[in-house]
Amino acid sequence: GGIYKSGKWRFIQISAHTKKPLSANNTWALFTGLKTADLPITNGAALSAVADEKYGNISAYVSNTGSIKIMTGGKDLVAGRTIAITGWYLAVL
């Protein structure tokens, strides 16, 4: 997985594994340091996110500060979960 580029289009397909628990109703930066050319045109480019073990609702987005973040739902996301993040957006270029 990773970020695939085609012109201004960015396609994301990432699988991450949590080493520590992530508390409920919070925002967590999973990845940082995206290059300026990979930042979204608008802050908060929405992505699709899901955690294994029928965890429940989480969401993901790309911020204009160069981070891919997730927002946890109403219960803690325990350590050892796999999070899949996919989606696409237009980059600033």
mmCIF file of C-alpha atoms in Angstrom, residues 40-85:
data_model
loop_
_atom_site.group_PDB
_atom_site.id
_atom_site.type_symbol
_atom_site.label_atom_id
_atom_site.label_comp_id
_atom_site.label_asym_id
_atom_site.label_seq_id
_atom_site.Cartn_x
_atom_site.Cartn_y
_atom_site.Cartn_z
ATOM 1 C CA PRO A 40 -5.138 18.013 -0.468
ATOM 2 C CA ILE A 41 -6.725 21.026 -2.164
ATOM 3 C CA THR A 42 -9.088 21.331 0.812
ATOM 4 C CA ASN A 43 -8.270 20.520 4.426
ATOM 5 C CA GLY A 44 -9.719 17.242 5.579
ATOM 6 C CA ALA A 45 -9.882 15.226 2.356
ATOM 7 C CA ALA A 46 -12.101 12.347 3.498
ATOM 8 C CA LEU A 47 -10.932 8.753 3.277
ATOM 9 C CA SER A 48 -12.550 5.441 4.135
ATOM 10 C CA ALA A 49 -11.312 3.681 7.270
ATOM 11 C CA VAL A 50 -12.155 0.430 9.009
ATOM 12 C CA ALA A 51 -10.661 -1.529 11.902
ATOM 13 C CA ASP A 52 -10.738 -5.293 12.239
ATOM 14 C CA GLU A 53 -12.720 -7.259 14.835
ATOM 15 C CA LYS A 54 -15.977 -5.381 14.096
ATOM 16 C CA TYR A 55 -14.679 -2.370 16.023
ATOM 17 C CA GLY A 56 -17.314 0.082 14.811
ATOM 18 C CA ASN A 57 -17.154 3.549 13.360
ATOM 19 C CA ILE A 58 -13.884 5.237 12.621
ATOM 20 C CA SER A 59 -13.140 7.803 9.955
ATOM 21 C CA ALA A 60 -9.979 9.078 8.304
ATOM 22 C CA TYR A 61 -8.815 12.187 6.495
ATOM 23 C CA VAL A 62 -5.746 13.904 5.070
ATOM 24 C CA SER A 63 -5.029 17.255 6.706
ATOM 25 C CA ASN A 64 -3.435 20.253 5.020
ATOM 26 C CA THR A 65 -0.575 19.966 7.539
ATOM 27 C CA GLY A 66 0.646 16.724 5.963
ATOM 28 C CA SER A 67 -0.931 14.111 8.231
ATOM 29 C CA ILE A 68 -3.228 11.163 7.693
ATOM 30 C CA LYS A 69 -5.492 11.080 10.738
ATOM 31 C CA ILE A 70 -8.209 8.823 12.083
ATOM 32 C CA MET A 71 -11.055 9.670 14.420
ATOM 33 C CA THR A 72 -12.121 6.912 16.804
ATOM 34 C CA GLY A 73 -15.749 6.141 17.569
ATOM 35 C CA GLY A 74 -17.530 5.644 20.870
ATOM 36 C CA LYS A 75 -15.222 2.969 22.279
ATOM 37 C CA ASP A 76 -11.472 2.587 22.679
ATOM 38 C CA LEU A 77 -9.538 0.969 19.855
ATOM 39 C CA VAL A 78 -7.394 -1.602 21.655
ATOM 40 C CA ALA A 79 -3.784 -2.390 20.791
ATOM 41 C CA GLY A 80 -3.181 -5.007 18.137
ATOM 42 C CA ARG A 81 -5.918 -3.892 15.716
ATOM 43 C CA THR A 82 -5.395 -3.518 11.998
ATOM 44 C CA ILE A 83 -6.733 -0.343 10.410
ATOM 45 C CA ALA A 84 -7.312 -0.175 6.649
ATOM 46 C CA ILE A 85 -7.423 3.291 5.058
#
